[in-house]
Tab-separated table of C-alpha atoms and ligand atoms in Angstrom:
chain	number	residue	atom	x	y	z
A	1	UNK	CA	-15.259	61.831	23.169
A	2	UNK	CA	-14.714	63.677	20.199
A	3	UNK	CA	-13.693	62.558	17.069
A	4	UNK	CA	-10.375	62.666	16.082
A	5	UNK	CA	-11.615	64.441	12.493
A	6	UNK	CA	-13.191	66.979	14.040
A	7	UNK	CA	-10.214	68.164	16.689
A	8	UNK	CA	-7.890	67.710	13.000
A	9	UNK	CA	-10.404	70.050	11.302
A	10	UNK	CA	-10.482	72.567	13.833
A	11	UNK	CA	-6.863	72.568	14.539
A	12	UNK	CA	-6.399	73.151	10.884
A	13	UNK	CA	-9.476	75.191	10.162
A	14	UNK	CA	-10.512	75.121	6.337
A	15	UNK	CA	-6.564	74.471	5.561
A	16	UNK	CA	-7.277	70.606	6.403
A	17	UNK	CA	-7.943	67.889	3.633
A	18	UNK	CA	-6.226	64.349	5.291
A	19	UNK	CA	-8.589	62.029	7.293
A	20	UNK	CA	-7.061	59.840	10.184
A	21	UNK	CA	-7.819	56.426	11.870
A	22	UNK	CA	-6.451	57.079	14.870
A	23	UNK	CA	-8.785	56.556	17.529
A	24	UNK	CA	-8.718	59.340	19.805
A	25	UNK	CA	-8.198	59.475	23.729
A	26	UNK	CA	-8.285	62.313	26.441
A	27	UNK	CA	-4.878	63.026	26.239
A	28	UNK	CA	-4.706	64.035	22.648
A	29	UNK	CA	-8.213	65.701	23.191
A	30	UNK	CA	-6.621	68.134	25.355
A	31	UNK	CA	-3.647	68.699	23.449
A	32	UNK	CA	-5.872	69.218	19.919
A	33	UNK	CA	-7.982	71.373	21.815
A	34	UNK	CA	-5.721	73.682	23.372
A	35	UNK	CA	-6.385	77.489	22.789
A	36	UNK	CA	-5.105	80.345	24.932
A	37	UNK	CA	-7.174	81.615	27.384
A	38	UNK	CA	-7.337	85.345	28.577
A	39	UNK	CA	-10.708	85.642	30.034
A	40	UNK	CA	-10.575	84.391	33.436
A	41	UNK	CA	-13.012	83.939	36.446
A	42	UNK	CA	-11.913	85.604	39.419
A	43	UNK	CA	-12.025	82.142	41.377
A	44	UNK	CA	-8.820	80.495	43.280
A	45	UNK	CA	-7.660	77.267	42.127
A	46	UNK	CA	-8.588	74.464	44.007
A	47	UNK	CA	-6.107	73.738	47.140
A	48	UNK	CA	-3.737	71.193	46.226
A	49	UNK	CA	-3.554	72.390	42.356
A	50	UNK	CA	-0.430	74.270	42.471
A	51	UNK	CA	1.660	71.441	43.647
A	52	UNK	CA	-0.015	68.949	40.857
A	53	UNK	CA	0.521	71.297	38.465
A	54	UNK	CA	4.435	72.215	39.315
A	55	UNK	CA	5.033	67.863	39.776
A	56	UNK	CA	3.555	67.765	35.940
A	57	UNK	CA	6.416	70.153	35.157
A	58	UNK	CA	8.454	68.504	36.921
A	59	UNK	CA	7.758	65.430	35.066
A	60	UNK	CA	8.891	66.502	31.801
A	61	UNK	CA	12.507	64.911	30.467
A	62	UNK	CA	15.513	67.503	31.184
A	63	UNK	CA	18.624	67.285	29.656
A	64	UNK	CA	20.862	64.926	31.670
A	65	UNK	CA	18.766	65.152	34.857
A	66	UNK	CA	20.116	68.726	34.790
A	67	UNK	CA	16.856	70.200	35.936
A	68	UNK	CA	17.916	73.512	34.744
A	69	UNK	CA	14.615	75.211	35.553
A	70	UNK	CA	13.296	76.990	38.134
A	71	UNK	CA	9.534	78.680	38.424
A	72	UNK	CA	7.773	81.621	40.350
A	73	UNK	CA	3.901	81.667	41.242
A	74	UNK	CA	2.332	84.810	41.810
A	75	UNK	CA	-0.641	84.455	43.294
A	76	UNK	CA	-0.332	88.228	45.683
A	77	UNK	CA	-2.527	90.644	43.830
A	78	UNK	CA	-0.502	93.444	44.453
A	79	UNK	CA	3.168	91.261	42.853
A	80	UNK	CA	1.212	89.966	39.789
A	81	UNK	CA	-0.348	93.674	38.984
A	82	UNK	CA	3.140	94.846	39.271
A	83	UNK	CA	4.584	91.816	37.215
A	84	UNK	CA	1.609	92.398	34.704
A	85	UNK	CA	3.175	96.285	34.081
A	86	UNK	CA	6.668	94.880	33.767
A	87	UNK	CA	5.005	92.180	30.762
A	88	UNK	CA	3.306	94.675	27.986
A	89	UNK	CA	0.290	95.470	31.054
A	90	UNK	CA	-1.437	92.596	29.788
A	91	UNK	CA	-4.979	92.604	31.454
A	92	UNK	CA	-5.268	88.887	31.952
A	93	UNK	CA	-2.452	88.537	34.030
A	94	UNK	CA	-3.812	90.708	36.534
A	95	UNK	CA	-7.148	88.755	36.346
A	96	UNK	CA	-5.282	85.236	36.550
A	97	UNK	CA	-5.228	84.029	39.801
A	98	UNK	CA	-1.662	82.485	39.051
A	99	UNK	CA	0.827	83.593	37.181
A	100	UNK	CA	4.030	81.507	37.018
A	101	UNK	CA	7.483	82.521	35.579
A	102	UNK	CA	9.273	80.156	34.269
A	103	UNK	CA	13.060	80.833	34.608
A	104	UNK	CA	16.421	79.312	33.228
A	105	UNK	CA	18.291	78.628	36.561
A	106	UNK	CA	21.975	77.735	36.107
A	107	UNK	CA	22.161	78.841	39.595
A	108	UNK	CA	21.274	75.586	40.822
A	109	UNK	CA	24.592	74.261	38.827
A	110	UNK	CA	26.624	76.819	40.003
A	111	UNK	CA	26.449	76.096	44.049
A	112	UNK	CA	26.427	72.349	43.475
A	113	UNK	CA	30.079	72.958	41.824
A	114	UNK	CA	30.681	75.099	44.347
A	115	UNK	CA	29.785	72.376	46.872
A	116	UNK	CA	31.589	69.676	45.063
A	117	UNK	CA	34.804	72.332	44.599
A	118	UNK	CA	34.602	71.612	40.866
A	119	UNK	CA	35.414	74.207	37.690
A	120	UNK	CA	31.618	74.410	36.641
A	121	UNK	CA	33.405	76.148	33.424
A	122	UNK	CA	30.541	74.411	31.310
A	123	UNK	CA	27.834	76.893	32.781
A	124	UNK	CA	29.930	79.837	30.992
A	125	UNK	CA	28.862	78.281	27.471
A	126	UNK	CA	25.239	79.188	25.228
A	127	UNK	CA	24.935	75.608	25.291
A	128	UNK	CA	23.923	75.385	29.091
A	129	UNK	CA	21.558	78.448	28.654
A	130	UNK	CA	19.871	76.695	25.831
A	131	UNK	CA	19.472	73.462	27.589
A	132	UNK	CA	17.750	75.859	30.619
A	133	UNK	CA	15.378	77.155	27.931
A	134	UNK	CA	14.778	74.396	26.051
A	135	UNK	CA	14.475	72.724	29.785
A	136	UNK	CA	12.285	75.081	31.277
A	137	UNK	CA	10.091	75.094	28.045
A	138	UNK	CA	9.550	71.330	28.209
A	139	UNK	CA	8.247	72.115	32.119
A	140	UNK	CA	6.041	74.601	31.264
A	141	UNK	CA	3.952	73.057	28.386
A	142	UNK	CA	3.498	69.761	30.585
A	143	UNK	CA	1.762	72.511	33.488
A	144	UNK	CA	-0.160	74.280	30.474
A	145	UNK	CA	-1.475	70.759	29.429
A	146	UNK	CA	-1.825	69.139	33.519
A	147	UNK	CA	-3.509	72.773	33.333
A	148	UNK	CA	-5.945	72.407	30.394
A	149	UNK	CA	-6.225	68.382	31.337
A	150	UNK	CA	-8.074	69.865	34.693
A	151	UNK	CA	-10.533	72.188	32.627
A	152	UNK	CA	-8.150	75.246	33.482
A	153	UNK	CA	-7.340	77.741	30.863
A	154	UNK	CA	-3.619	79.534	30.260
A	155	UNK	CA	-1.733	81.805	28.308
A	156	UNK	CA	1.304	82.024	27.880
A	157	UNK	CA	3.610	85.305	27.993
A	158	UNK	CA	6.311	86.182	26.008
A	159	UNK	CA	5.707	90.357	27.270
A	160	UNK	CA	7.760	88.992	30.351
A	161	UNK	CA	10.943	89.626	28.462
A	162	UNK	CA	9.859	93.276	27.709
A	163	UNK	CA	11.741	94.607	31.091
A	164	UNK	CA	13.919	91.584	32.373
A	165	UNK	CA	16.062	93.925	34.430
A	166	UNK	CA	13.019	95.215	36.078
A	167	UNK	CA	10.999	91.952	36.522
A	168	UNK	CA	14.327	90.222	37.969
A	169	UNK	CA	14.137	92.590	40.815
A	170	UNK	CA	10.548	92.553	41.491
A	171	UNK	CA	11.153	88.322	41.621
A	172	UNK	CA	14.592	88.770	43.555
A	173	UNK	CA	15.964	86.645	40.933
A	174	UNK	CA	19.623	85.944	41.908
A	175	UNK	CA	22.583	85.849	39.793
A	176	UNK	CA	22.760	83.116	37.226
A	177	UNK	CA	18.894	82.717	36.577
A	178	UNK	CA	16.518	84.744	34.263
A	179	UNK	CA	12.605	85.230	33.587
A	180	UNK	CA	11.905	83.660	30.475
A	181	UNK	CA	8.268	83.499	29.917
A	182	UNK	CA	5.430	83.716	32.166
A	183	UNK	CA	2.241	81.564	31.905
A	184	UNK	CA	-1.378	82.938	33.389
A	185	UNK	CA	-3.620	79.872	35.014
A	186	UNK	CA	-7.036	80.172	35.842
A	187	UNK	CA	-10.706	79.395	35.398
A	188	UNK	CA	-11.904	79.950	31.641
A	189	UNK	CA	-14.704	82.473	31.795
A	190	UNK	CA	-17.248	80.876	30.195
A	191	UNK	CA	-19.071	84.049	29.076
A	192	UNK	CA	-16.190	84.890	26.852
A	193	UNK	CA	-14.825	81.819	25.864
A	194	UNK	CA	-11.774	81.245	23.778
A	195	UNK	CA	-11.296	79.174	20.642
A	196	UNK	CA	-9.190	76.701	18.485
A	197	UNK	CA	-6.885	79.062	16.383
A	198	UNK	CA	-6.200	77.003	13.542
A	199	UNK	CA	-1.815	76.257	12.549
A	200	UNK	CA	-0.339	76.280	9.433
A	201	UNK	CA	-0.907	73.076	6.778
A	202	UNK	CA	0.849	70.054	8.512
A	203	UNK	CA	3.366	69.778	5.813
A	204	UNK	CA	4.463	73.333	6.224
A	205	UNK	CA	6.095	71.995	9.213
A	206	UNK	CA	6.439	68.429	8.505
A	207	UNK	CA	9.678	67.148	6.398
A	208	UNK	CA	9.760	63.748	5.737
A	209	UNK	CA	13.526	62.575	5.639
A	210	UNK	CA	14.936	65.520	4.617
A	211	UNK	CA	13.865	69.391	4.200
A	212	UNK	CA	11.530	69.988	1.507
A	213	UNK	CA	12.454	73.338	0.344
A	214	UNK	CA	9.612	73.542	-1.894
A	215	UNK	CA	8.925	77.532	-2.265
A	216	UNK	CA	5.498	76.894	-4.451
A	217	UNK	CA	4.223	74.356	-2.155
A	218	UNK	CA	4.719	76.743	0.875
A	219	UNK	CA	2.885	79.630	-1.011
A	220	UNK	CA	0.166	77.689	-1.507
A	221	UNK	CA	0.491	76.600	2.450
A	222	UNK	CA	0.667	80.172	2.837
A	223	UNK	CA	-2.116	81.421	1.319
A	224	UNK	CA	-4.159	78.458	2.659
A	225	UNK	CA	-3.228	79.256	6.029
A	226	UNK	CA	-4.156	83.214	5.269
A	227	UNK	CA	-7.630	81.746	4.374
A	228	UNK	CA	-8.021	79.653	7.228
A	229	UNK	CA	-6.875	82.325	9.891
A	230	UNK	CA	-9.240	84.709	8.124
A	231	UNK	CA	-12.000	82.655	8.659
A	232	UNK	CA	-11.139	82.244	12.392
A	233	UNK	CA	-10.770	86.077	12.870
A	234	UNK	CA	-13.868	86.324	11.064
A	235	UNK	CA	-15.919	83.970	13.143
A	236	UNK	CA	-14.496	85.841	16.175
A	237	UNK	CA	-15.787	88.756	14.883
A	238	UNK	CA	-12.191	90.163	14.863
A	239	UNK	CA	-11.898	92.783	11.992
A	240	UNK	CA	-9.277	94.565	10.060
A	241	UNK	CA	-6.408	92.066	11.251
A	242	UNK	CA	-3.792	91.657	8.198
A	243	UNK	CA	-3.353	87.991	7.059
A	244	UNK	CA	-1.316	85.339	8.738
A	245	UNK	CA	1.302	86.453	6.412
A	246	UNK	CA	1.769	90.548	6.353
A	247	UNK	CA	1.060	89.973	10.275
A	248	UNK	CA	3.915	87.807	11.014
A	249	UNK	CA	6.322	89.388	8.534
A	250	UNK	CA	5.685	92.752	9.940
A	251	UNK	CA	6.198	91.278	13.360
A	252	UNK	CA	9.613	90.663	12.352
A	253	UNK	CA	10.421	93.947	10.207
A	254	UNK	CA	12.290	95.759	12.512
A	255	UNK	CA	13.813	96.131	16.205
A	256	UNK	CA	11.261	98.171	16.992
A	257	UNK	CA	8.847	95.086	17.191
A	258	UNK	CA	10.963	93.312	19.975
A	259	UNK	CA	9.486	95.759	22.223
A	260	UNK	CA	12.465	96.310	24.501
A	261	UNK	CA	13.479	92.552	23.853
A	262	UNK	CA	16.283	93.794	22.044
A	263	UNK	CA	18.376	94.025	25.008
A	264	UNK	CA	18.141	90.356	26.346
A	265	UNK	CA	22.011	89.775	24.877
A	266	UNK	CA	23.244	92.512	27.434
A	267	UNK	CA	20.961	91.080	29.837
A	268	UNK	CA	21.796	87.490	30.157
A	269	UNK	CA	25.776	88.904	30.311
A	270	UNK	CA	25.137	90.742	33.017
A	271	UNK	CA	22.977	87.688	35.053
A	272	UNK	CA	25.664	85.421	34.390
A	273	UNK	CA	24.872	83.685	31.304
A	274	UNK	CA	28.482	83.851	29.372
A	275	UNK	CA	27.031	82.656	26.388
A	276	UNK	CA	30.441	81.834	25.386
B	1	LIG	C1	6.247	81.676	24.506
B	1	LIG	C2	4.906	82.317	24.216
B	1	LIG	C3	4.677	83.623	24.566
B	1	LIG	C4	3.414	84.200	24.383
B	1	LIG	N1	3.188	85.482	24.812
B	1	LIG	C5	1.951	85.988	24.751
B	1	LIG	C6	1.674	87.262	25.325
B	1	LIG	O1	2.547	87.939	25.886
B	1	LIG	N2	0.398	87.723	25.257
B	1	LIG	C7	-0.615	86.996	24.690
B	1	LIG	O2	-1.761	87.468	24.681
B	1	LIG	N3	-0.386	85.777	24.147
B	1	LIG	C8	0.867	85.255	24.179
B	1	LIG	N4	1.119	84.006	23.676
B	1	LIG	C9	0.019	83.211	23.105
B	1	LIG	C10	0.116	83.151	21.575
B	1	LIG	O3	-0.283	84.372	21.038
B	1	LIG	C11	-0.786	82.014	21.114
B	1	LIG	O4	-0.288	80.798	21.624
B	1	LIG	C12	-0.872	81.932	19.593
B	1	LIG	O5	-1.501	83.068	19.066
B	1	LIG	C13	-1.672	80.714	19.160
B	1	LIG	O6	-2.970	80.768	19.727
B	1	LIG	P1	-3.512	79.617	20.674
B	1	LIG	O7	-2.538	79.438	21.809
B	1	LIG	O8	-4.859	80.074	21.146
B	1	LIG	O9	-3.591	78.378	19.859
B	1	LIG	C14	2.378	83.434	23.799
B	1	LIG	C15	2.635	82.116	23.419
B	1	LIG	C16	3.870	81.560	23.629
B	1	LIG	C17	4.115	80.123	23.235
């Protein structure tokens, strides 16, 4: 097993100076070594997978027992290269021999107050589509870990929102429920294998009590997670990428960089979600 130093230092790359006792176990092995995979063999996961996977979703806590989540595997070659156009033609969806989408289903909701001749009013409010996401969220990172726990590799993929509209179709999503993210699953390909992209300085994200609004303590985070990122581009022989910081602030810089995302408002009005 490895130590639990070493998964710290390579989750934080050269960013990380604290030491821990903890002794360290398979389950937080996985989760320490997690890093997205997009290389993947051309193999079919084992029979019986799928349904392991789906029951580790399944496993997760959800708001009230609400279960506000529903997901679609592709596994047809000819549906996932078609759902890999509609989400930014991303290669190594096409290569994946699963791809699920994970979707927030009020749907579910909606016929059992239909069935019980109740109001349902509730579903009309943002609250209920946030509980879906935050729901279907929860789901999805238990499969991505069940995943990685079984020596599988995913990635996850926010490009699924590009076209919503288009991908709802091609899914026959029905009223009330929406594509949020997809996730690829498959064998790692060991001849280009992926690795540990370090995160920012644990207390970046850590606040002890309450916030620690500290603007010279987060530059220094900053540029110590600028470092640390450019040594992991570097030692994936990844060149000319802008630091941690010019990357993610032009990410952000204008609509043109949500990449047809800006239209998800509209969307989720028109599926049903009130967002009232
Ligand atoms: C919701 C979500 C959507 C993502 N969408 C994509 C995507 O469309 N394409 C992609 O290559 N990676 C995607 N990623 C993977 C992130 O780029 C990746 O998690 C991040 O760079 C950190 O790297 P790591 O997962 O290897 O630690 C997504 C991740 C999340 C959580």
């Amino acid at each position: 097993m490895t130590d639990i130093n070493s998964l710290l230092q390579a989750r934080y790359g050269t960013g990380t100076s604290s030491t821990s006792n903890v002794v360290t176990n398979p389950s937080l092995e996985t989760l320490l070594q997690h890093r997205s995979v997009r290389n993947f063999l051309p193999q079919s996961l084992a029979p019986g997978t799928l349904e392991v996977l789906i029951a580790a979703g399944q496993s997760a806590a959800t708001s009230s027992n609400l279960q506000t989540w529903s997901v679609v595997t592709i596994q047809d070659p000819n549906r996932k290269a078609k759902a890999a156009a509609l989400s930014a033609n991303q290669e190594f969806i096409r290569q994946a021999p699963l791809f699920l989408v994970f979707c927030a289903d009020l749907r579910r909701l909606t016929q059992v107050s239909q069935q019980q001749q109740t109001p349902g009013v509730a579903l009309e409010y943002t609250e209920m589509f946030i509980m879906a996401t935050v729901d279907a969220t929860l789901a999805a990172q238990n499969v991505s870990v069940a995943a990685e726990s079984l020596g599988l590799g995913i990635c996850y993929v926010g490009g699924s929102r590009n076209q919503p509209r288009e991908l709802a179709e091609l899914l026959h999503l029905p009223h009330r429920t929406i594509a949020l993210f997809g996730l690829a699953v498959g064998y790692p390909d060991p001849a280009k294998p992926a690795a540990v992209k370090p995160r920012l300085p644990l207390h970046e994200v850590l606040h002890q009590e309450t916030w620690d609004d500290d603007i010279e303590k987060q530059k220094e985070h900053f540029t110590a997670y600028d470092n640390a990122i450019a040594s992991f581009n570097a030692g994936e022989k990844r060149e000319g990428i802008p630091a941690w910081t010019e990357r993610s602030a032009l990410r952000v810089a204008g609509v043109e960089n949500l990449n047809g995302r800006e239209i998800w408002n509209e969307v989720l009005h028109e599926r049903g979600f009130d967002l009232k």
